[in-house]
Amino acid sequence: MKPGNDTQIPEFLLLGLSEAPELQPLIFGLFLSMYLITVFGNLLITLAVSSDSHLHPPMYIFLANLSSVDICFTSTTNPKMLQNIQTQSKVITYDDCITEIYFFLLFAGMDDFLLAVMAYDRFVAICHPLHHTVIMNPCFCGLLVLVSWMMSALHSLLESLMVLWLSFCRQVEISHFFCEINQVVRFACSDTFLNDRVMYFATVLLGGSPLAGIIYSYSKILSSIVGISSAHGKYKAFSTCASHLSVVSLFYCTILGVYLSSAAPQSSHSGAVASVMYTVVTPMLNPFIYSLRNRDIKRALKRIVGIPVT
């Protein structure tokens, strides 16, 4: 397959969430606020884990990685959208669009894999507590994170390179606030059969496998919790994974909402609005979910901001 002559078109147009001029200041203020909260909140979690010696078990190391990835994930799309609103421009160059696709898929994949790794850590901690420190040793934890980065990088590189091979014969107007790969591929005038198959199998394999691992881990965790005799023991065991379970539910439910909205009439606009949930809202809420239910994180955050710890 050879790239078409019109592949290197100069720019795409991002139509955003709304074309109504009177809504642009509201959208700008809302998304700027959420972006700053996301960056500040996740940065605090990362600093808390890295600066507190009590927060070096695997669970917190993975949490720091998740917070760092969430900062990068939301920074892939939000600044460009804010710039377009501020300058009243809808333009994104072809090169910038491909770059955005690459990093969006990279960090979305990392979110997916890290949530699965964190579920496995909770499974080992609750179902095999005596072997937890042996199994989840620093070397193995580092290997899990490294493999997650490699898998995500290879997937995003493959998808981005395949978009580069497509030809675009007319002006591309994307009904979204970022270069969403499905919509970009839809506007190609060359054959997209291979792209569609790769996206389908990547969704099933790289999206379904971590989800299957999470479901398996929590099914085993639930069985172990049910087997605990005391109510206090059950509560303590469940509380160690409640925050992670909340984040997992939020992440996958919002993605499911995007999928269902894309199948509805006027799917482009509704899909863009639904995408706000997992690209902006979920990374913003993650620090609150983990810090509100975790005493160790609360103590570390108080030390960072200078509040006395009792």
PDB file of C-alpha atoms in Angstrom:
ATOM      1  CA  MET A   1       0.000   0.000   0.000  1.00  0.00           C
ATOM      2  CA  LYS A   2       1.475   3.369  -1.031  1.00  0.00           C
ATOM      3  CA  PRO A   3       0.634   6.701   0.554  1.00  0.00           C
ATOM      4  CA  GLY A   4      -1.538   8.933  -1.577  1.00  0.00           C
ATOM      5  CA  ASN A   5      -0.309  12.134  -3.185  1.00  0.00           C
ATOM      6  CA  ASP A   6      -2.615  14.232  -0.996  1.00  0.00           C
ATOM      7  CA  THR A   7      -1.488  12.711   2.305  1.00  0.00           C
ATOM      8  CA  GLN A   8       0.456  15.772   3.483  1.00  0.00           C
ATOM      9  CA  ILE A   9      -2.489  18.160   3.626  1.00  0.00           C
ATOM     10  CA  PRO A  10      -1.710  21.396   5.473  1.00  0.00           C
ATOM     11  CA  GLU A  11      -4.281  21.352   8.269  1.00  0.00           C
ATOM     12  CA  PHE A  12      -7.381  19.882   9.847  1.00  0.00           C
ATOM     13  CA  LEU A  13     -10.238  21.777  11.499  1.00  0.00           C
ATOM     14  CA  LEU A  14     -11.352  20.900  15.037  1.00  0.00           C
ATOM     15  CA  LEU A  15     -14.988  21.973  15.402  1.00  0.00           C
ATOM     16  CA  GLY A  16     -14.890  21.580  19.197  1.00  0.00           C
ATOM     17  CA  LEU A  17     -17.783  21.002  21.565  1.00  0.00           C
ATOM     18  CA  SER A  18     -19.922  23.879  20.287  1.00  0.00           C
ATOM     19  CA  GLU A  19     -19.749  26.424  17.484  1.00  0.00           C
ATOM     20  CA  ALA A  20     -21.947  28.952  19.318  1.00  0.00           C
ATOM     21  CA  PRO A  21     -19.810  32.092  19.934  1.00  0.00           C
ATOM     22  CA  GLU A  22     -21.626  32.977  23.163  1.00  0.00           C
ATOM     23  CA  LEU A  23     -20.630  29.616  24.729  1.00  0.00           C
ATOM     24  CA  GLN A  24     -16.900  29.895  23.993  1.00  0.00           C
ATOM     25  CA  PRO A  25     -15.976  31.982  27.097  1.00  0.00           C
ATOM     26  CA  LEU A  26     -17.899  29.542  29.315  1.00  0.00           C
ATOM     27  CA  ILE A  27     -16.237  26.507  27.732  1.00  0.00           C
ATOM     28  CA  PHE A  28     -12.809  28.156  27.974  1.00  0.00           C
ATOM     29  CA  GLY A  29     -13.224  29.024  31.663  1.00  0.00           C
ATOM     30  CA  LEU A  30     -14.635  25.613  32.546  1.00  0.00           C
ATOM     31  CA  PHE A  31     -11.937  23.612  30.772  1.00  0.00           C
ATOM     32  CA  LEU A  32      -9.115  25.857  31.980  1.00  0.00           C
ATOM     33  CA  SER A  33     -10.298  25.381  35.572  1.00  0.00           C
ATOM     34  CA  MET A  34     -10.572  21.607  35.202  1.00  0.00           C
ATOM     35  CA  TYR A  35      -7.166  21.411  33.513  1.00  0.00           C
ATOM     36  CA  LEU A  36      -5.441  23.376  36.282  1.00  0.00           C
ATOM     37  CA  ILE A  37      -7.160  21.282  38.976  1.00  0.00           C
ATOM     38  CA  THR A  38      -6.099  18.100  37.179  1.00  0.00           C
ATOM     39  CA  VAL A  39      -2.457  19.121  36.857  1.00  0.00           C
ATOM     40  CA  PHE A  40      -2.232  20.515  40.395  1.00  0.00           C
ATOM     41  CA  GLY A  41      -4.019  17.571  42.026  1.00  0.00           C
ATOM     42  CA  ASN A  42      -2.072  14.852  40.245  1.00  0.00           C
ATOM     43  CA  LEU A  43       1.198  16.722  40.756  1.00  0.00           C
ATOM     44  CA  LEU A  44       0.519  16.823  44.501  1.00  0.00           C
ATOM     45  CA  ILE A  45      -0.092  13.060  44.542  1.00  0.00           C
ATOM     46  CA  THR A  46       3.174  12.445  42.648  1.00  0.00           C
ATOM     47  CA  LEU A  47       5.140  14.728  44.989  1.00  0.00           C
ATOM     48  CA  ALA A  48       3.537  13.164  48.061  1.00  0.00           C
ATOM     49  CA  VAL A  49       4.550   9.653  47.040  1.00  0.00           C
ATOM     50  CA  SER A  50       8.068  10.599  45.981  1.00  0.00           C
ATOM     51  CA  SER A  51       8.806  12.668  49.107  1.00  0.00           C
ATOM     52  CA  ASP A  52       7.359  10.380  51.804  1.00  0.00           C
ATOM     53  CA  SER A  53       9.291   7.230  52.717  1.00  0.00           C
ATOM     54  CA  HIS A  54       6.088   5.662  54.077  1.00  0.00           C
ATOM     55  CA  LEU A  55       4.520   5.786  50.607  1.00  0.00           C
ATOM     56  CA  HIS A  56       6.901   3.437  48.816  1.00  0.00           C
ATOM     57  CA  PRO A  57       4.862   0.195  48.761  1.00  0.00           C
ATOM     58  CA  PRO A  58       3.883  -0.927  45.212  1.00  0.00           C
ATOM     59  CA  MET A  59       0.358   0.504  45.491  1.00  0.00           C
ATOM     60  CA  TYR A  60       1.678   4.051  45.921  1.00  0.00           C
ATOM     61  CA  ILE A  61       4.407   3.671  43.310  1.00  0.00           C
ATOM     62  CA  PHE A  62       1.766   2.667  40.768  1.00  0.00           C
ATOM     63  CA  LEU A  63      -0.448   5.542  41.955  1.00  0.00           C
ATOM     64  CA  ALA A  64       2.377   8.045  41.360  1.00  0.00           C
ATOM     65  CA  ASN A  65       2.837   6.643  37.852  1.00  0.00           C
ATOM     66  CA  LEU A  66      -0.922   6.882  37.219  1.00  0.00           C
ATOM     67  CA  SER A  67      -0.978  10.512  38.385  1.00  0.00           C
ATOM     68  CA  SER A  68       1.972  11.394  36.135  1.00  0.00           C
ATOM     69  CA  VAL A  69       0.307   9.699  33.170  1.00  0.00           C
ATOM     70  CA  ASP A  70      -2.973  11.534  33.868  1.00  0.00           C
ATOM     71  CA  ILE A  71      -1.147  14.881  33.729  1.00  0.00           C
ATOM     72  CA  CYS A  72       0.321  13.939  30.364  1.00  0.00           C
ATOM     73  CA  PHE A  73      -2.976  12.481  29.146  1.00  0.00           C
ATOM     74  CA  THR A  74      -5.008  15.612  29.768  1.00  0.00           C
ATOM     75  CA  SER A  75      -2.142  17.823  28.530  1.00  0.00           C
ATOM     76  CA  THR A  76      -2.294  16.066  25.155  1.00  0.00           C
ATOM     77  CA  THR A  77      -5.685  17.562  24.267  1.00  0.00           C
ATOM     78  CA  ASN A  78      -6.641  20.403  26.616  1.00  0.00           C
ATOM     79  CA  PRO A  79      -3.980  23.056  25.834  1.00  0.00           C
ATOM     80  CA  LYS A  80      -4.662  22.906  22.089  1.00  0.00           C
ATOM     81  CA  MET A  81      -8.404  23.212  22.629  1.00  0.00           C
ATOM     82  CA  LEU A  82      -7.904  26.172  24.970  1.00  0.00           C
ATOM     83  CA  GLN A  83      -5.573  27.801  22.443  1.00  0.00           C
ATOM     84  CA  ASN A  84      -8.111  27.370  19.644  1.00  0.00           C
ATOM     85  CA  ILE A  85     -10.865  28.952  21.747  1.00  0.00           C
ATOM     86  CA  GLN A  86      -8.641  31.837  22.831  1.00  0.00           C
ATOM     87  CA  THR A  87      -7.410  32.591  19.287  1.00  0.00           C
ATOM     88  CA  GLN A  88     -10.830  31.835  17.740  1.00  0.00           C
ATOM     89  CA  SER A  89      -9.148  29.358  15.429  1.00  0.00           C
ATOM     90  CA  LYS A  90     -10.125  25.766  14.682  1.00  0.00           C
ATOM     91  CA  VAL A  91      -6.935  24.829  12.876  1.00  0.00           C
ATOM     92  CA  ILE A  92      -4.598  22.010  13.789  1.00  0.00           C
ATOM     93  CA  THR A  93      -1.812  21.122  11.370  1.00  0.00           C
ATOM     94  CA  TYR A  94      -1.499  17.643   9.904  1.00  0.00           C
ATOM     95  CA  ASP A  95       1.741  16.967  11.797  1.00  0.00           C
ATOM     96  CA  ASP A  96       0.260  18.184  15.078  1.00  0.00           C
ATOM     97  CA  CYS A  97      -2.800  16.005  14.555  1.00  0.00           C
ATOM     98  CA  ILE A  98      -0.719  12.861  14.033  1.00  0.00           C
ATOM     99  CA  THR A  99       1.403  13.758  17.065  1.00  0.00           C
ATOM    100  CA  GLU A 100      -1.728  14.260  19.160  1.00  0.00           C
ATOM    101  CA  ILE A 101      -3.069  10.872  18.057  1.00  0.00           C
ATOM    102  CA  TYR A 102       0.207   9.209  19.057  1.00  0.00           C
ATOM    103  CA  PHE A 103       0.397  10.697  22.553  1.00  0.00           C
ATOM    104  CA  PHE A 104      -3.336  10.330  23.195  1.00  0.00           C
ATOM    105  CA  LEU A 105      -3.189   6.596  22.455  1.00  0.00           C
ATOM    106  CA  LEU A 106       0.071   6.257  24.407  1.00  0.00           C
ATOM    107  CA  PHE A 107      -1.246   7.755  27.639  1.00  0.00           C
ATOM    108  CA  ALA A 108      -4.734   6.246  27.309  1.00  0.00           C
ATOM    109  CA  GLY A 109      -3.107   2.829  26.953  1.00  0.00           C
ATOM    110  CA  MET A 110      -0.897   3.510  29.978  1.00  0.00           C
ATOM    111  CA  ASP A 111      -3.966   4.411  32.046  1.00  0.00           C
ATOM    112  CA  ASP A 112      -5.531   1.115  31.029  1.00  0.00           C
ATOM    113  CA  PHE A 113      -2.465  -0.997  31.826  1.00  0.00           C
ATOM    114  CA  LEU A 114      -1.692   0.762  35.120  1.00  0.00           C
ATOM    115  CA  LEU A 115      -5.226   0.199  36.375  1.00  0.00           C
ATOM    116  CA  ALA A 116      -4.805  -3.511  35.592  1.00  0.00           C
ATOM    117  CA  VAL A 117      -1.403  -3.629  37.336  1.00  0.00           C
ATOM    118  CA  MET A 118      -2.868  -1.910  40.399  1.00  0.00           C
ATOM    119  CA  ALA A 119      -5.709  -4.450  40.466  1.00  0.00           C
ATOM    120  CA  TYR A 120      -3.146  -7.283  40.386  1.00  0.00           C
ATOM    121  CA  ASP A 121      -1.272  -5.655  43.280  1.00  0.00           C
ATOM    122  CA  ARG A 122      -4.493  -5.513  45.333  1.00  0.00           C
ATOM    123  CA  PHE A 123      -5.181  -9.159  44.435  1.00  0.00           C
ATOM    124  CA  VAL A 124      -1.767 -10.269  45.722  1.00  0.00           C
ATOM    125  CA  ALA A 125      -2.031  -8.074  48.843  1.00  0.00           C
ATOM    126  CA  ILE A 126      -5.444  -9.426  49.863  1.00  0.00           C
ATOM    127  CA  CYS A 127      -5.367 -13.008  48.586  1.00  0.00           C
ATOM    128  CA  HIS A 128      -1.664 -13.734  49.293  1.00  0.00           C
ATOM    129  CA  PRO A 129      -0.688 -11.251  52.032  1.00  0.00           C
ATOM    130  CA  LEU A 130       2.285 -13.282  53.323  1.00  0.00           C
ATOM    131  CA  HIS A 131       3.876 -13.365  49.864  1.00  0.00           C
ATOM    132  CA  HIS A 132       3.008  -9.809  48.810  1.00  0.00           C
ATOM    133  CA  THR A 133       6.417  -8.260  49.479  1.00  0.00           C
ATOM    134  CA  VAL A 134       8.154 -11.172  47.780  1.00  0.00           C
ATOM    135  CA  ILE A 135       5.972 -11.229  44.663  1.00  0.00           C
ATOM    136  CA  MET A 136       5.612  -7.449  44.290  1.00  0.00           C
ATOM    137  CA  ASN A 137       9.296  -6.690  44.763  1.00  0.00           C
ATOM    138  CA  PRO A 138      10.722  -3.428  43.319  1.00  0.00           C
ATOM    139  CA  CYS A 139      12.289  -5.212  40.351  1.00  0.00           C
ATOM    140  CA  PHE A 140       9.026  -6.898  39.346  1.00  0.00           C
ATOM    141  CA  CYS A 141       7.037  -3.685  39.841  1.00  0.00           C
ATOM    142  CA  GLY A 142       9.491  -1.824  37.628  1.00  0.00           C
ATOM    143  CA  LEU A 143       9.187  -4.549  35.011  1.00  0.00           C
ATOM    144  CA  LEU A 144       5.373  -4.278  35.028  1.00  0.00           C
ATOM    145  CA  VAL A 145       5.563  -0.517  34.478  1.00  0.00           C
ATOM    146  CA  LEU A 146       8.210  -0.918  31.758  1.00  0.00           C
ATOM    147  CA  VAL A 147       6.177  -3.540  29.879  1.00  0.00           C
ATOM    148  CA  SER A 148       3.114  -1.288  30.116  1.00  0.00           C
ATOM    149  CA  TRP A 149       5.067   1.590  28.557  1.00  0.00           C
ATOM    150  CA  MET A 150       6.432  -0.650  25.808  1.00  0.00           C
ATOM    151  CA  MET A 151       3.016  -2.087  24.906  1.00  0.00           C
ATOM    152  CA  SER A 152       1.398   1.349  24.857  1.00  0.00           C
ATOM    153  CA  ALA A 153       4.229   2.899  22.836  1.00  0.00           C
ATOM    154  CA  LEU A 154       4.202   0.132  20.213  1.00  0.00           C
ATOM    155  CA  HIS A 155       0.422   0.295  19.861  1.00  0.00           C
ATOM    156  CA  SER A 156       0.299   4.098  19.522  1.00  0.00           C
ATOM    157  CA  LEU A 157       3.230   4.058  17.091  1.00  0.00           C
ATOM    158  CA  LEU A 158       1.543   1.425  14.904  1.00  0.00           C
ATOM    159  CA  GLU A 159      -1.786   3.291  14.825  1.00  0.00           C
ATOM    160  CA  SER A 160      -0.094   6.642  14.076  1.00  0.00           C
ATOM    161  CA  LEU A 161       2.057   5.242  11.273  1.00  0.00           C
ATOM    162  CA  MET A 162      -0.986   3.638   9.681  1.00  0.00           C
ATOM    163  CA  VAL A 163      -2.777   7.014   9.661  1.00  0.00           C
ATOM    164  CA  LEU A 164       0.271   8.484   7.908  1.00  0.00           C
ATOM    165  CA  TRP A 165      -0.310   6.088   5.006  1.00  0.00           C
ATOM    166  CA  LEU A 166      -3.820   7.401   4.405  1.00  0.00           C
ATOM    167  CA  SER A 167      -4.736   9.979   1.760  1.00  0.00           C
ATOM    168  CA  PHE A 168      -7.074  12.895   2.463  1.00  0.00           C
ATOM    169  CA  CYS A 169      -8.687  14.377  -0.633  1.00  0.00           C
ATOM    170  CA  ARG A 170     -10.762  17.174   0.872  1.00  0.00           C
ATOM    171  CA  GLN A 171     -10.866  19.549   3.795  1.00  0.00           C
ATOM    172  CA  VAL A 172     -11.162  17.595   7.031  1.00  0.00           C
ATOM    173  CA  GLU A 173     -13.581  18.979   9.630  1.00  0.00           C
ATOM    174  CA  ILE A 174     -13.416  16.898  12.805  1.00  0.00           C
ATOM    175  CA  SER A 175     -16.476  17.169  15.055  1.00  0.00           C
ATOM    176  CA  HIS A 176     -14.352  16.926  18.175  1.00  0.00           C
ATOM    177  CA  PHE A 177     -12.047  18.989  20.381  1.00  0.00           C
ATOM    178  CA  PHE A 178      -9.029  16.778  19.581  1.00  0.00           C
ATOM    179  CA  CYS A 179      -7.834  14.520  16.757  1.00  0.00           C
ATOM    180  CA  GLU A 180      -9.848  11.427  17.589  1.00  0.00           C
ATOM    181  CA  ILE A 181      -8.407   8.608  15.483  1.00  0.00           C
ATOM    182  CA  ASN A 182     -11.725   7.070  14.442  1.00  0.00           C
ATOM    183  CA  GLN A 183     -12.960  10.365  13.019  1.00  0.00           C
ATOM    184  CA  VAL A 184      -9.651  11.103  11.285  1.00  0.00           C
ATOM    185  CA  VAL A 185      -9.660   7.695   9.588  1.00  0.00           C
ATOM    186  CA  ARG A 186     -13.305   8.197   8.576  1.00  0.00           C
ATOM    187  CA  PHE A 187     -12.354  11.215   6.441  1.00  0.00           C
ATOM    188  CA  ALA A 188      -9.661   9.356   4.479  1.00  0.00           C
ATOM    189  CA  CYS A 189     -10.336   8.901   0.757  1.00  0.00           C
ATOM    190  CA  SER A 190      -8.034   5.860   0.522  1.00  0.00           C
ATOM    191  CA  ASP A 191      -8.876   2.327   1.654  1.00  0.00           C
ATOM    192  CA  THR A 192      -9.189   2.137   5.474  1.00  0.00           C
ATOM    193  CA  PHE A 193      -9.899  -1.585   5.751  1.00  0.00           C
ATOM    194  CA  LEU A 194      -6.556  -2.360   7.396  1.00  0.00           C
ATOM    195  CA  ASN A 195      -6.838   0.627   9.740  1.00  0.00           C
ATOM    196  CA  ASP A 196     -10.310  -0.459  10.829  1.00  0.00           C
ATOM    197  CA  ARG A 197      -9.155  -4.024  11.504  1.00  0.00           C
ATOM    198  CA  VAL A 198      -6.117  -2.889  13.489  1.00  0.00           C
ATOM    199  CA  MET A 199      -8.218  -0.490  15.589  1.00  0.00           C
ATOM    200  CA  TYR A 200     -10.754  -3.237  16.242  1.00  0.00           C
ATOM    201  CA  PHE A 201      -8.202  -5.846  17.312  1.00  0.00           C
ATOM    202  CA  ALA A 202      -6.262  -3.277  19.368  1.00  0.00           C
ATOM    203  CA  THR A 203      -9.450  -2.390  21.233  1.00  0.00           C
ATOM    204  CA  VAL A 204     -10.233  -6.033  21.916  1.00  0.00           C
ATOM    205  CA  LEU A 205      -6.680  -7.051  22.812  1.00  0.00           C
ATOM    206  CA  LEU A 206      -5.213  -3.996  24.546  1.00  0.00           C
ATOM    207  CA  GLY A 207      -8.504  -2.804  26.002  1.00  0.00           C
ATOM    208  CA  GLY A 208     -10.151  -6.128  26.767  1.00  0.00           C
ATOM    209  CA  SER A 209      -7.131  -7.896  28.269  1.00  0.00           C
ATOM    210  CA  PRO A 210      -6.514  -5.367  31.080  1.00  0.00           C
ATOM    211  CA  LEU A 211     -10.258  -5.263  31.804  1.00  0.00           C
ATOM    212  CA  ALA A 212     -10.365  -9.070  31.968  1.00  0.00           C
ATOM    213  CA  GLY A 213      -7.407  -8.993  34.354  1.00  0.00           C
ATOM    214  CA  ILE A 214      -9.157  -6.425  36.558  1.00  0.00           C
ATOM    215  CA  ILE A 215     -12.387  -8.467  36.636  1.00  0.00           C
ATOM    216  CA  TYR A 216     -10.456 -11.653  37.478  1.00  0.00           C
ATOM    217  CA  SER A 217      -8.470  -9.923  40.234  1.00  0.00           C
ATOM    218  CA  TYR A 218     -11.562  -8.470  41.866  1.00  0.00           C
ATOM    219  CA  SER A 219     -13.478 -11.725  41.608  1.00  0.00           C
ATOM    220  CA  LYS A 220     -10.693 -13.369  43.631  1.00  0.00           C
ATOM    221  CA  ILE A 221     -10.569 -10.413  46.028  1.00  0.00           C
ATOM    222  CA  LEU A 222     -14.326 -10.643  46.587  1.00  0.00           C
ATOM    223  CA  SER A 223     -14.060 -14.374  47.301  1.00  0.00           C
ATOM    224  CA  SER A 224     -11.316 -13.733  49.860  1.00  0.00           C
ATOM    225  CA  ILE A 225     -13.252 -10.916  51.544  1.00  0.00           C
ATOM    226  CA  VAL A 226     -16.368 -13.088  51.823  1.00  0.00           C
ATOM    227  CA  GLY A 227     -14.239 -15.742  53.547  1.00  0.00           C
ATOM    228  CA  ILE A 228     -13.085 -13.333  56.274  1.00  0.00           C
ATOM    229  CA  SER A 229     -15.010 -14.008  59.491  1.00  0.00           C
ATOM    230  CA  SER A 230     -14.947 -10.625  61.229  1.00  0.00           C
ATOM    231  CA  ALA A 231     -16.818  -7.570  59.933  1.00  0.00           C
ATOM    232  CA  HIS A 232     -13.836  -5.353  60.801  1.00  0.00           C
ATOM    233  CA  GLY A 233     -11.537  -7.582  58.768  1.00  0.00           C
ATOM    234  CA  LYS A 234     -13.881  -7.414  55.775  1.00  0.00           C
ATOM    235  CA  TYR A 235     -14.089  -3.633  55.992  1.00  0.00           C
ATOM    236  CA  LYS A 236     -10.315  -3.265  56.279  1.00  0.00           C
ATOM    237  CA  ALA A 237      -9.700  -5.545  53.296  1.00  0.00           C
ATOM    238  CA  PHE A 238     -12.289  -3.799  51.140  1.00  0.00           C
ATOM    239  CA  SER A 239     -11.118  -0.299  52.107  1.00  0.00           C
ATOM    240  CA  THR A 240      -7.644  -1.015  50.690  1.00  0.00           C
ATOM    241  CA  CYS A 241      -9.068  -1.391  47.180  1.00  0.00           C
ATOM    242  CA  ALA A 242     -12.188   0.821  47.317  1.00  0.00           C
ATOM    243  CA  SER A 243     -10.421   3.859  45.830  1.00  0.00           C
ATOM    244  CA  HIS A 244      -8.955   1.850  42.967  1.00  0.00           C
ATOM    245  CA  LEU A 245     -12.303   0.198  42.277  1.00  0.00           C
ATOM    246  CA  SER A 246     -13.942   3.642  42.136  1.00  0.00           C
ATOM    247  CA  VAL A 247     -11.365   4.885  39.605  1.00  0.00           C
ATOM    248  CA  VAL A 248     -11.717   1.720  37.492  1.00  0.00           C
ATOM    249  CA  SER A 249     -15.516   2.046  37.460  1.00  0.00           C
ATOM    250  CA  LEU A 250     -15.314   5.721  36.504  1.00  0.00           C
ATOM    251  CA  PHE A 251     -12.766   5.081  33.741  1.00  0.00           C
ATOM    252  CA  TYR A 252     -14.531   2.167  32.056  1.00  0.00           C
ATOM    253  CA  CYS A 253     -18.081   3.499  32.542  1.00  0.00           C
ATOM    254  CA  THR A 254     -17.181   6.761  30.818  1.00  0.00           C
ATOM    255  CA  ILE A 255     -15.529   4.890  27.941  1.00  0.00           C
ATOM    256  CA  LEU A 256     -18.651   2.731  27.647  1.00  0.00           C
ATOM    257  CA  GLY A 257     -20.708   5.923  27.560  1.00  0.00           C
ATOM    258  CA  VAL A 258     -18.588   7.242  24.689  1.00  0.00           C
ATOM    259  CA  TYR A 259     -19.064   3.978  22.791  1.00  0.00           C
ATOM    260  CA  LEU A 260     -22.839   4.013  23.281  1.00  0.00           C
ATOM    261  CA  SER A 261     -23.118   7.691  22.342  1.00  0.00           C
ATOM    262  CA  SER A 262     -21.144   7.080  19.141  1.00  0.00           C
ATOM    263  CA  ALA A 263     -23.798   4.585  18.067  1.00  0.00           C
ATOM    264  CA  ALA A 264     -26.593   7.115  18.523  1.00  0.00           C
ATOM    265  CA  PRO A 265     -27.871   9.626  15.948  1.00  0.00           C
ATOM    266  CA  GLN A 266     -25.713  12.769  15.651  1.00  0.00           C
ATOM    267  CA  SER A 267     -22.966  10.589  17.052  1.00  0.00           C
ATOM    268  CA  SER A 268     -20.061  12.938  16.312  1.00  0.00           C
ATOM    269  CA  HIS A 269     -21.242  15.748  18.588  1.00  0.00           C
ATOM    270  CA  SER A 270     -22.552  13.490  21.355  1.00  0.00           C
ATOM    271  CA  GLY A 271     -19.355  11.443  21.217  1.00  0.00           C
ATOM    272  CA  ALA A 272     -17.256  14.590  21.652  1.00  0.00           C
ATOM    273  CA  VAL A 273     -19.283  15.669  24.684  1.00  0.00           C
ATOM    274  CA  ALA A 274     -19.103  12.182  26.199  1.00  0.00           C
ATOM    275  CA  SER A 275     -15.338  12.069  25.630  1.00  0.00           C
ATOM    276  CA  VAL A 276     -14.959  14.960  28.069  1.00  0.00           C
ATOM    277  CA  MET A 277     -15.704  12.503  30.862  1.00  0.00           C
ATOM    278  CA  TYR A 278     -12.694  10.236  30.383  1.00  0.00           C
ATOM    279  CA  THR A 279     -10.277  12.796  28.886  1.00  0.00           C
ATOM    280  CA  VAL A 280     -10.893  15.610  31.390  1.00  0.00           C
ATOM    281  CA  VAL A 281     -13.205  14.679  34.271  1.00  0.00           C
ATOM    282  CA  THR A 282     -11.736  11.288  35.198  1.00  0.00           C
ATOM    283  CA  PRO A 283      -8.096  12.504  35.466  1.00  0.00           C
ATOM    284  CA  MET A 284      -9.366  15.456  37.523  1.00  0.00           C
ATOM    285  CA  LEU A 285     -11.283  13.275  39.990  1.00  0.00           C
ATOM    286  CA  ASN A 286      -8.599  10.603  40.495  1.00  0.00           C
ATOM    287  CA  PRO A 287      -6.528  12.617  43.042  1.00  0.00           C
ATOM    288  CA  PHE A 288      -9.665  13.383  45.076  1.00  0.00           C
ATOM    289  CA  ILE A 289     -10.772   9.757  45.085  1.00  0.00           C
ATOM    290  CA  TYR A 290      -7.399   8.496  46.297  1.00  0.00           C
ATOM    291  CA  SER A 291      -6.649  11.272  48.791  1.00  0.00           C
ATOM    292  CA  LEU A 292     -10.072  11.432  50.458  1.00  0.00           C
ATOM    293  CA  ARG A 293     -10.045   7.733  51.394  1.00  0.00           C
ATOM    294  CA  ASN A 294      -6.369   7.277  52.238  1.00  0.00           C
ATOM    295  CA  ARG A 295      -4.894   8.487  55.523  1.00  0.00           C
ATOM    296  CA  ASP A 296      -1.277   8.035  54.384  1.00  0.00           C
ATOM    297  CA  ILE A 297      -1.853  10.211  51.322  1.00  0.00           C
ATOM    298  CA  LYS A 298      -3.618  12.829  53.476  1.00  0.00           C
ATOM    299  CA  ARG A 299      -0.659  12.975  55.879  1.00  0.00           C
ATOM    300  CA  ALA A 300       1.857  13.311  53.044  1.00  0.00           C
ATOM    301  CA  LEU A 301      -0.203  16.070  51.395  1.00  0.00           C
ATOM    302  CA  LYS A 302      -0.421  17.958  54.696  1.00  0.00           C
ATOM    303  CA  ARG A 303       3.365  17.816  55.026  1.00  0.00           C
ATOM    304  CA  ILE A 304       3.792  19.217  51.500  1.00  0.00           C
ATOM    305  CA  VAL A 305       1.475  22.193  52.080  1.00  0.00           C
ATOM    306  CA  GLY A 306       2.857  22.814  55.580  1.00  0.00           C
ATOM    307  CA  ILE A 307      -0.151  21.737  57.663  1.00  0.00           C
ATOM    308  CA  PRO A 308       0.821  20.151  61.029  1.00  0.00           C
ATOM    309  CA  VAL A 309       0.267  16.387  61.079  1.00  0.00           C
ATOM    310  CA  THR A 310      -1.378  15.069  64.230  1.00  0.00           C
TER     311      THR A 310
END
